[in-house]
Amino acid sequence: MPVYSEQQVLDNDLMEEWAKQIALNHFYAFYVRRDIEDVLRYVKEDVHWMGHKEYLVAHNKSEYENLLKKEIKEVPLDCVLKVIQSEAATINPGCYNINGELELRIPYQTSVLYRELRFSMIILNEDNNYSIASLHTSMTGDGSLSYGAANEDRKPIQHIATDMKNQDRYDVLTGLYTLDYFKKEVVQLLEQSKKADKYAIICTDISQFEAINNLYGLRRADQVLIELALLLTTCGKMMKLCCRSVADHFLALAVYEDEKTLKNLLHKLCKEFDNKVCKEYPDADPTLGIGIYLVEDKEIDIEKMVERANIARKSLRPHEGSDLVFYDDRIYARMEKIKKIERVMQDALEEKEFKTYLQPKYNLDTGEIVGAEALTRWIRRDGTMVYPDEFIPIFEKNGFIVQLDFYMLCSVCEMLQKRLKAGKKCVPISINQSRVLLGENDYVSRIAAVLAKYNTPPKYIELELTERIFKDNLSDIARMMAKLKELGIHWSIDDFGTGYSSLNLLKELPVDIIKIDKSFLDETETSDVSKIIIQKTVEMTRELDKRVVCEGVETESQADYLRDIHCDMAQGYLYARPMPMEEFEEILDKEKVK
């Protein structure tokens, strides 16, 4: 058996991955993009194809192209493809076998057809020129149609279209109105309504719907949409018109007598969704949220009505236990502020408007600076400041927090690199890590790459996680933390003691430092219970060979108490406020290099 070098193995892995992407793109181009030219891009002239029908056999590229042109006419628009599994194996150098299974969701008249497509493909690599040499495909599954909300027993408000010409009115999957047709019907109904009639535009949101799709597959995700369509159309006479607007969002027009009755109806709808749907998908933990716009002026443009209901929907905060939000001008102002921040955030990052501030941590016995916490401050070019509580929640929701977290890490590593080269004192710097960042597949490798780029000793980097993020997937986070700890990075838990399983975290996670939440320290002036909690936490943590830092120290009496119970470090306004990095370095330079 030949022996391959590490570089050869890496190169071959990359070639296999590229071959796999060519194979998947081949089917995506056919079923989703409907682009024959792209389908044929890597096909060899002497390709051999054995398809999933008897007559689908080709012995060259020309025959293959002719068959594809016939078959693509049977593929409707809006077909969705999901990769169930795909594998690549090297047969010989430059020859790869790609096997996989795809799930196809194919709209068909008033129904949806599901198919599983299995394939085996041989791809050659000759002087970095890839080509598909042979392909075998087969369709599997029961081939049954899923009629969605069109079944007899579902009885939706609208009648389902029975031919293709009415598909501009009805959603293929659920049988509800399409968005455009819904708007027309709403306008007509409002014009014909009595002056005293009260109406509301309802906009729904299924949180974690993408997780349902990823964990359970397209078919199960579609069933969730179908079930919600059924709930909307059967929840009562108040619901007059319904449509599926886009993806997992639905719109409805409701007539109501008073807000209390409307709230009761919508709360009931959310509860029924929870009972009938949520329990079926425990790993995704979906919830239903609703944004509501009360139609005060029936002559307002329908686009504005829908937009305002949608704005209310976007302001939902499911993690705070809220399932209903009514539109008002304050919500509109808040959403406009979010849009403004999102419009400038990328430019702000590139222009280095985000500044790294550092708040020192002090050894309680010696008064020496033994660390610092990195904090983000957004200072615009005109000198105005955007406060963290204004932009951090927005960045965590839209994912931009990932870029910001790595920007902060790079900033800290660059500062440490310069100080080390100059022979100056360095201390560990803790950097907050968001929940979003932990979900990135390449998180560990990217952290390692930043340390390597700046030649930063890992002992000077402390990654800080807030205790609240450990609600789910504790084992996955523990494995990720262990990988980075192997590199020499330290971990700390912020807000310790505010969660429901603090002691379990110390047992399960490779933590080096815990930060006692400020709320406990504030209460030590009046509460003996808080004093005991802090004291016992410090004792236990020291016995576990971990260190403790207490944040929010503001008075000498608090510092004296922490010193008496042998707390390791303190951080707070008594010692220093968060300060620009340059100012922190000046203070650190006054201390002797240890």
XYZ file of C-alpha atoms in Angstrom, residues 12 52 56 59 100 107 138 144 212 234 238 247 284 350 378-379 426 486 503 524 555 567 573:
23
model
C -6.765 14.719 -2.371
C -34.445 6.534 -13.543
C -33.260 7.564 -20.109
C -23.990 6.970 -24.599
C -25.589 10.733 -2.839
C -45.016 21.565 -7.071
C -32.784 6.292 -9.647
C -47.486 9.609 -3.015
C -37.245 21.991 11.384
C -60.563 26.858 11.122
C -63.313 36.241 12.877
C -41.625 30.930 3.041
C -36.181 22.344 16.857
C -14.260 48.754 7.567
C -19.014 52.203 18.518
C -17.864 55.775 17.955
C 1.207 41.549 28.891
C -5.988 22.117 24.055
C -22.895 23.913 39.485
C -24.066 41.970 50.157
C -16.975 50.562 47.133
C -11.474 36.187 46.095
C -15.498 51.369 38.855
